[in-house]
Amino acid sequence: MAKPEASAKADKQAADFARGLEGVVAAESRICRVDGETPRLSYSGYDILDLVEHATFEEVIYLLWFDELPNRTQLQEFIAKLAAERHLPTGLVYTMRTLPHTTPPMDALRSCVSLLSVYDPEDSHDCSVEANWRRCIRLMSKLPSVVATFDRLRHGHEPVEPNPQLGLAANFLYQLTGQIPNDLSAQAMDVGLTLHADHELNASTFAARVTVGTLSDLYSGITSAVGCLKGPLHGGANQEVIKMLHEVGMLERVESYILEKLARKEKIMGFGHRVYKQCDPRAPILRTWSRRMGEAAGDLLWFQMSKRIEEVVLREKGLFPNVDFYSASVYHTLNIPHDQYTPIFACSRVAGWLAHIMEQLSDNRLIRPVAQWVGHEYRDFKPIDQR
Ligand code: ACO
């Protein structure tokens, strides 16, 4: 006898249920291709290895947004537009001054992104594609300024005005420290930003797409994404990595530290990945930069401890490092405060979030999955004195 239609639908849902949505295809996208098997990562068809070697972060943003690399004129215009939007609204800086100095930087960033919406100079009802692209430029340029400005304020320093002559990576370091970075530091920052710029339907990007899929605004989409990135299973892992390196403290302690952690069934932050079962292709690039920056700083301990941890975790668990692992030691040698690593991740990933938001809006359908019911059968309501 054929099953009733509702029951057949419920059976299919049960069969399709994928915990954590693993393996579920939830969108069509042209932005970023993650090949977990090879493993290979590309943006708009360009391998990440080539982009890191030959392109700047600004070229990568353009590629993610417009599906083509810019020519020289397009790039110059794009850089000028980005540089012109780095200033923060006075009202926002005023509010930032009132935040407790103990505010975690990711909380400050999430709140400031949300507040940026009230200072957007355009009519919030104008949701045209053109207006939204202008908002993309604003969000892309202002996030690094927010991160740098909050860091200065919480340390009792005045904000540094952006320098339009500097590229995005160098300007960020300048606004953070007040010093124009040397070429190697600026390049390391640029590489870090490029490698974190997008990664297909990761949790925060999905959150951004879900949010704007309701036809909510771009600021709401990015606020959702920042909140999502904060978690230690996602963007928060890089801060946990540097905490771990500090706890280890010396090369000789790596082995026992990792073995003890694994014996307690604790996760080693910066290892493992939902999609890559081999090495995350971004990790070896950052490993090279970790060594390079360590050599330049005359302090290879952070690189050496990281390398040794990688060997032990691979031997013990067969797990490879992900993008968060070596970015920690690179940012450490750039003298970036540890709790700013995840906000910096956001300053890069906002490029991808915005690309995905615009892609979602170009062919929108509300994202609304269903849950498999595992609760009570229907039952009769009990008045309160009978419970
Ligand atoms: N350390 C120790 N064991 C691990 C780790 C790790 N870092 N990662 C996975 N495992 C083990 C799990 O304990 C589990 O073992 P079990 O089957 O014996 O219980 C198995 O590998 C599968 O792990 P899951 O957590 O189920 O894998 P999932 O695909 O859900 O998680 C994730 C992927 C969240 C990245 C996971 O590997 C993890 O928690 N890593 C540490 C946090 C981290 O580095 N996050 C950054 C990810 S990259 C990014 O977001 C930018």
Coordinates of C-alpha atoms and ligand atoms in Angstrom, one line a residue:
M1 CA 0.0 0.0 0.0
A2 CA 1.4 3.5 -0.9
K3 CA 2.4 5.6 2.0
P4 CA 0.3 8.8 2.6
E5 CA 2.0 11.8 1.0
A6 CA 2.9 13.6 4.2
S7 CA 4.5 10.5 5.6
A8 CA 6.5 9.9 2.5
K9 CA 7.7 13.5 2.6
A10 CA 8.7 13.1 6.3
D11 CA 10.7 9.9 5.4
K12 CA 12.5 11.7 2.6
Q13 CA 13.4 14.6 5.0
A14 CA 14.7 12.0 7.5
A15 CA 16.9 10.4 4.9
D16 CA 18.2 13.8 3.7
F17 CA 19.0 15.1 7.2
A18 CA 22.6 16.1 7.4
R19 CA 23.9 17.1 10.8
G20 CA 25.6 20.5 10.6
L21 CA 24.3 20.7 6.9
E22 CA 27.4 18.7 6.0
G23 CA 27.5 18.1 2.2
V24 CA 24.3 20.0 1.6
V25 CA 24.3 22.1 -1.5
A26 CA 22.6 25.3 -0.4
A27 CA 23.4 27.8 -3.2
E28 CA 24.9 28.2 -6.7
S29 CA 27.9 30.4 -6.7
R30 CA 30.6 31.8 -9.0
I31 CA 32.7 33.4 -6.3
C32 CA 35.0 30.8 -4.5
R33 CA 35.6 27.2 -5.3
V34 CA 36.8 24.9 -2.5
D35 CA 38.0 21.6 -3.7
G36 CA 38.4 19.6 -0.5
E37 CA 39.8 16.5 -2.2
T38 CA 42.7 17.9 -4.3
P39 CA 42.8 20.2 -2.1
R40 CA 42.6 23.5 -4.1
L41 CA 41.1 26.9 -3.5
S42 CA 40.3 29.4 -6.2
Y43 CA 38.5 32.7 -6.4
S44 CA 36.5 33.2 -9.7
G45 CA 38.6 30.5 -11.2
Y46 CA 42.0 31.9 -10.2
D47 CA 44.1 29.7 -7.9
I48 CA 44.8 31.2 -4.5
L49 CA 48.6 30.4 -5.0
D50 CA 48.7 32.7 -8.1
L51 CA 46.7 35.4 -6.4
V52 CA 48.9 35.5 -3.4
E53 CA 52.0 35.6 -5.6
H54 CA 50.8 38.2 -8.1
A55 CA 47.8 40.2 -7.0
T56 CA 47.1 42.7 -4.2
F57 CA 44.2 42.4 -1.8
E58 CA 42.4 45.2 -3.7
E59 CA 42.6 43.2 -6.9
V60 CA 41.2 40.2 -5.1
I61 CA 38.3 42.2 -3.7
Y62 CA 37.5 43.4 -7.3
L63 CA 37.7 39.9 -8.6
L64 CA 35.4 38.5 -5.9
W65 CA 32.9 41.3 -6.5
F66 CA 33.0 41.5 -10.3
D67 CA 34.1 38.0 -11.4
E68 CA 37.1 39.4 -13.4
L69 CA 40.5 40.8 -12.5
P70 CA 40.6 44.6 -13.0
N71 CA 42.8 46.2 -15.7
R72 CA 45.1 49.0 -14.6
T73 CA 42.5 51.8 -15.0
Q74 CA 39.7 49.9 -13.3
L75 CA 42.1 49.1 -10.4
Q76 CA 43.2 52.7 -9.9
E77 CA 39.5 53.8 -9.9
F78 CA 38.6 51.1 -7.5
I79 CA 41.5 51.8 -5.1
A80 CA 40.6 55.5 -5.1
K81 CA 36.9 54.7 -4.3
L82 CA 38.0 52.4 -1.4
A83 CA 40.5 54.9 0.0
A84 CA 37.9 57.7 -0.1
E85 CA 35.6 55.8 2.3
R86 CA 38.0 55.0 5.1
H87 CA 36.9 57.8 7.4
L88 CA 34.6 56.9 10.2
P89 CA 31.5 59.0 11.0
T90 CA 32.2 61.4 13.9
G91 CA 29.2 60.1 15.8
L92 CA 30.5 56.5 15.6
V93 CA 33.9 57.5 16.9
Y94 CA 32.2 59.4 19.7
T95 CA 30.2 56.2 20.6
M96 CA 33.4 54.1 20.4
R97 CA 35.0 56.4 23.0
T98 CA 32.2 55.5 25.4
L99 CA 32.7 51.7 25.1
P100 CA 34.5 50.2 28.1
H101 CA 38.2 49.5 27.4
T102 CA 37.6 45.9 28.3
T103 CA 35.1 45.4 25.5
P104 CA 36.3 42.4 23.4
P105 CA 37.2 43.8 20.0
M106 CA 34.9 41.4 18.2
D107 CA 32.0 42.7 20.3
A108 CA 33.0 46.3 19.5
L109 CA 33.3 45.5 15.8
R110 CA 29.9 43.7 15.7
S111 CA 28.2 46.7 17.5
C112 CA 30.0 49.3 15.3
V113 CA 29.1 47.5 12.0
S114 CA 25.5 47.7 13.1
L115 CA 25.8 51.4 14.1
L116 CA 27.4 52.2 10.7
S117 CA 24.0 51.7 9.1
V118 CA 22.6 54.7 10.9
Y119 CA 25.4 56.9 9.4
D120 CA 25.0 55.6 5.9
P121 CA 24.5 58.8 3.9
E122 CA 21.9 57.3 1.5
D123 CA 18.2 56.7 1.9
S124 CA 17.9 53.3 3.7
H125 CA 14.9 52.5 1.5
D126 CA 17.1 52.7 -1.7
C127 CA 18.0 49.0 -2.1
S128 CA 19.0 49.4 -5.8
V129 CA 22.0 47.4 -6.9
E130 CA 23.9 50.7 -7.5
A131 CA 23.2 51.9 -3.9
N132 CA 24.2 48.5 -2.5
W133 CA 27.5 48.5 -4.4
R134 CA 28.2 51.9 -2.8
R135 CA 27.5 50.4 0.6
C136 CA 29.8 47.5 -0.2
I137 CA 32.7 50.0 -0.8
R138 CA 31.8 51.8 2.5
L139 CA 31.7 48.6 4.6
M140 CA 34.9 47.2 3.0
S141 CA 36.8 50.4 3.8
K142 CA 35.3 51.2 7.2
L143 CA 35.7 47.9 8.9
P144 CA 39.5 48.1 9.1
S145 CA 39.2 51.7 10.3
V146 CA 36.8 50.5 13.0
V147 CA 39.2 47.7 14.2
A148 CA 42.2 50.0 14.2
T149 CA 40.4 53.0 15.9
F150 CA 38.9 50.9 18.7
D151 CA 42.3 49.3 19.4
R152 CA 43.8 52.8 19.8
L153 CA 41.0 54.1 21.9
R154 CA 41.1 51.2 24.3
H155 CA 44.8 51.6 24.8
G156 CA 44.3 55.3 25.5
H157 CA 45.6 56.6 22.2
E158 CA 44.0 59.0 19.7
P159 CA 42.7 57.5 16.4
V160 CA 45.1 57.8 13.4
E161 CA 43.6 59.4 10.3
P162 CA 43.7 57.1 7.3
N163 CA 46.5 57.7 4.7
P164 CA 45.0 57.5 1.1
Q165 CA 48.4 57.0 -0.3
L166 CA 48.7 53.5 1.3
G167 CA 47.0 50.3 0.2
L168 CA 44.4 48.7 2.3
A169 CA 46.8 46.4 4.2
A170 CA 49.5 49.0 4.8
N171 CA 46.9 51.6 5.8
F172 CA 45.4 49.2 8.3
L173 CA 48.7 48.7 10.0
Y174 CA 49.3 52.4 9.9
Q175 CA 46.0 53.3 11.5
L176 CA 46.6 50.6 14.1
T177 CA 50.2 51.6 15.1
G178 CA 50.6 55.1 13.9
Q179 CA 53.7 53.9 12.0
I180 CA 54.0 53.3 8.2
P181 CA 54.9 49.6 8.0
N182 CA 57.9 48.4 6.1
D183 CA 57.3 46.6 2.8
L184 CA 57.6 43.1 4.3
S185 CA 55.1 43.7 7.0
A186 CA 52.6 45.3 4.5
Q187 CA 53.1 42.4 2.2
A188 CA 52.5 39.9 5.0
M189 CA 49.3 41.7 6.0
D190 CA 48.2 41.8 2.3
V191 CA 48.8 38.0 2.0
G192 CA 46.8 37.4 5.2
L193 CA 43.9 39.4 4.0
T194 CA 44.0 37.8 0.5
L195 CA 44.0 34.3 2.0
H196 CA 41.0 34.9 4.3
A197 CA 38.9 36.9 1.8
D198 CA 36.5 34.1 0.9
H199 CA 35.8 30.5 1.5
E200 CA 32.5 29.5 -0.2
L201 CA 29.6 28.7 2.2
N202 CA 31.4 28.8 5.5
A203 CA 29.3 29.5 8.5
S204 CA 29.6 33.3 8.6
T205 CA 29.0 33.7 4.8
F206 CA 26.0 31.5 5.1
A207 CA 24.7 33.7 8.0
A208 CA 25.2 36.8 5.8
R209 CA 23.3 35.1 2.9
V210 CA 20.4 33.9 5.2
T211 CA 20.1 37.5 6.6
V212 CA 19.9 39.3 3.3
G213 CA 17.8 36.5 1.9
T214 CA 14.9 38.0 3.9
L215 CA 15.6 41.2 2.0
S216 CA 17.1 42.7 5.1
D217 CA 19.9 45.3 4.5
L218 CA 23.6 44.9 3.9
Y219 CA 24.6 46.2 7.4
S220 CA 22.4 43.5 9.0
G221 CA 24.0 40.9 6.8
I222 CA 27.5 41.9 7.8
T223 CA 26.5 42.2 11.5
S224 CA 25.2 38.6 11.4
A225 CA 28.4 37.5 9.8
V226 CA 30.7 39.2 12.3
G227 CA 28.7 37.6 15.1
C228 CA 29.0 34.2 13.5
L229 CA 32.7 34.5 12.8
K230 CA 33.4 35.2 16.4
G231 CA 32.9 31.6 17.5
P232 CA 36.0 29.5 18.3
L233 CA 35.0 26.8 15.9
H234 CA 35.2 29.4 13.1
G235 CA 37.2 32.7 13.0
G236 CA 37.8 32.7 16.8
A237 CA 40.3 29.8 16.4
N238 CA 43.3 32.0 15.5
Q239 CA 43.1 33.7 18.9
E240 CA 43.0 30.4 20.5
V241 CA 46.1 29.3 18.6
I242 CA 48.2 32.1 19.9
K243 CA 46.9 31.4 23.4
M244 CA 48.0 27.8 23.0
L245 CA 51.5 28.9 21.7
H246 CA 51.9 31.1 24.8
E247 CA 50.9 28.2 27.0
V248 CA 53.4 26.0 25.3
G249 CA 56.1 28.6 25.7
M250 CA 59.1 26.5 24.6
L251 CA 59.9 24.0 21.9
E252 CA 60.6 21.2 24.3
R253 CA 57.1 21.4 25.8
V254 CA 55.2 21.0 22.5
E255 CA 55.1 17.2 22.6
S256 CA 53.8 16.8 26.2
Y257 CA 51.4 19.7 25.9
I258 CA 49.7 18.3 22.8
L259 CA 49.6 14.8 24.1
E260 CA 48.0 15.9 27.4
K261 CA 45.4 18.0 25.5
L262 CA 44.5 15.1 23.3
A263 CA 44.3 12.7 26.3
R264 CA 41.8 15.1 27.8
K265 CA 39.9 14.9 24.4
E266 CA 40.3 18.6 23.8
K267 CA 40.5 20.0 20.3
I268 CA 43.7 21.5 19.1
M269 CA 42.7 24.9 17.7
G270 CA 43.8 25.6 14.1
F271 CA 43.5 22.0 13.0
G272 CA 40.9 20.1 11.1
H273 CA 38.4 21.4 8.6
R274 CA 34.8 20.5 7.5
V275 CA 35.7 20.4 3.8
Y276 CA 39.5 19.8 3.6
K277 CA 40.4 16.3 4.6
Q278 CA 44.0 16.9 3.4
C279 CA 45.9 20.1 4.2
D280 CA 44.1 23.4 3.9
P281 CA 45.9 25.0 0.9
R282 CA 46.2 28.3 2.7
A283 CA 48.2 26.8 5.6
P284 CA 51.5 26.1 3.7
I285 CA 51.5 29.7 2.3
L286 CA 51.1 31.1 5.8
R287 CA 53.7 28.6 7.1
T288 CA 56.2 30.2 4.7
W289 CA 55.2 33.6 5.9
S290 CA 55.4 32.6 9.5
R291 CA 59.1 31.6 8.9
R292 CA 59.8 34.6 6.8
M293 CA 58.4 37.0 9.4
G294 CA 60.2 35.1 12.2
E295 CA 63.5 35.4 10.4
A296 CA 63.0 39.1 9.8
A297 CA 62.1 39.7 13.5
G298 CA 65.1 37.5 14.6
D299 CA 62.6 35.4 16.6
L300 CA 61.8 32.0 15.1
L301 CA 60.4 30.4 18.3
W302 CA 56.7 31.0 17.2
F303 CA 57.3 29.4 13.8
Q304 CA 59.3 26.5 15.3
M305 CA 56.7 25.8 18.0
S306 CA 53.9 25.9 15.3
K307 CA 55.9 23.6 13.0
R308 CA 56.4 21.1 15.9
I309 CA 52.7 21.2 16.9
E310 CA 51.8 20.5 13.2
E311 CA 54.1 17.4 13.2
V312 CA 52.7 16.1 16.5
V313 CA 49.0 16.6 15.6
L314 CA 49.5 15.0 12.2
R315 CA 51.2 12.0 13.8
E316 CA 48.7 11.6 16.6
K317 CA 45.4 12.5 14.9
G318 CA 46.1 12.6 11.2
L319 CA 44.8 16.2 11.2
F320 CA 46.2 19.1 9.1
P321 CA 46.4 22.8 10.0
N322 CA 43.8 25.1 8.7
V323 CA 44.1 28.8 7.7
D324 CA 43.9 29.9 11.4
F325 CA 47.0 28.0 12.5
Y326 CA 49.9 29.8 10.9
S327 CA 48.1 33.2 10.6
A328 CA 48.4 33.4 14.4
S329 CA 52.3 33.4 14.3
V330 CA 52.3 35.7 11.3
Y331 CA 50.1 38.3 13.1
H332 CA 52.1 37.8 16.3
T333 CA 55.4 38.8 14.5
L334 CA 53.5 41.9 13.2
N335 CA 53.0 42.9 16.8
I336 CA 49.2 42.8 16.4
P337 CA 47.3 42.4 19.8
H338 CA 46.1 38.9 20.0
D339 CA 42.4 39.7 20.5
Q340 CA 42.5 41.6 17.2
Y341 CA 43.2 38.5 15.1
T342 CA 39.6 37.6 14.6
P343 CA 38.5 41.2 13.9
I344 CA 41.3 41.2 11.2
F345 CA 39.8 38.1 9.8
A346 CA 36.5 40.0 9.5
C347 CA 38.3 42.9 7.7
S348 CA 39.3 40.4 5.1
R349 CA 36.3 38.2 4.9
V350 CA 33.9 41.1 4.6
A351 CA 35.1 41.1 0.9
G352 CA 33.6 37.6 0.5
W353 CA 30.6 38.3 2.6
L354 CA 29.7 41.3 0.4
A355 CA 30.3 39.3 -2.8
H356 CA 28.0 36.6 -1.5
I357 CA 25.4 39.1 -0.4
M358 CA 25.3 40.7 -3.8
E359 CA 25.1 37.2 -5.4
Q360 CA 22.3 36.2 -3.1
L361 CA 20.3 39.4 -3.9
S362 CA 20.8 39.0 -7.7
D363 CA 18.7 35.8 -7.6
N364 CA 17.1 35.8 -4.2
R365 CA 15.0 33.1 -2.6
L366 CA 14.3 33.1 1.1
I367 CA 16.6 30.5 2.8
R368 CA 14.4 28.5 5.0
P369 CA 15.3 24.8 5.7
V370 CA 13.1 22.4 7.7
A371 CA 13.8 20.4 10.8
Q372 CA 13.3 16.7 11.4
W373 CA 10.7 16.4 14.2
V374 CA 11.9 14.3 17.1
G375 CA 9.7 15.7 19.8
H376 CA 6.4 14.6 21.3
E377 CA 3.5 13.3 19.3
Y378 CA 0.4 15.5 19.2
R379 CA -1.1 15.6 22.7
D380 CA -4.1 17.1 24.5
F381 CA -3.6 20.4 26.3
K382 CA -3.6 20.1 30.1
P383 CA -5.0 23.0 32.2
I384 CA -2.5 24.3 34.7
D385 CA -4.0 22.6 37.8
Q386 CA -3.9 19.2 36.1
R387 CA -0.1 19.3 35.4
Ligands
ACO1 N1 41.6 18.7 17.4 C1 41.4 17.4 17.8 N2 40.4 16.6 17.2 C2 39.7 17.1 16.2 C3 40.0 18.4 15.7 C4 40.9 19.2 16.3 N3 41.2 20.4 15.9 N4 39.1 18.7 14.7 C5 38.4 17.6 14.5 N5 38.8 16.6 15.4 C6 38.2 15.3 15.6 C7 36.9 15.4 16.4 O1 37.1 15.3 17.8 C8 36.1 14.3 15.8 O2 36.6 13.1 16.4 P1 35.6 11.9 16.9 O3 34.9 11.5 15.6 O4 36.5 10.9 17.5 O5 34.6 12.6 17.8 C9 36.5 14.2 14.4 O6 37.8 14.8 14.3 C10 35.5 15.1 13.5 O7 35.5 16.4 14.0 P2 34.2 17.3 13.9 O8 34.3 18.4 15.0 O9 32.9 16.5 14.0 O10 34.4 17.8 12.5 P3 33.6 19.1 11.9 O11 33.7 18.9 10.4 O12 32.3 19.3 12.5 O13 34.5 20.3 12.4 C11 36.1 21.9 12.7 C12 35.4 21.0 11.7 C13 34.9 22.7 13.5 C14 36.9 23.0 12.0 C15 36.9 21.1 13.7 O14 38.0 20.5 13.0 C16 37.4 21.9 14.8 O15 36.7 22.1 15.8 N6 38.7 22.5 14.7 C17 39.3 23.3 15.7 C18 38.7 24.7 15.5 C19 39.3 25.4 14.3 O16 40.5 25.4 14.1 N7 38.4 26.1 13.6 C20 38.8 26.9 12.4 C21 38.3 26.2 11.2 S1 38.8 27.1 9.7 C22 37.9 28.5 9.7 O17 36.8 28.6 10.2 C23 38.5 29.6 9.2

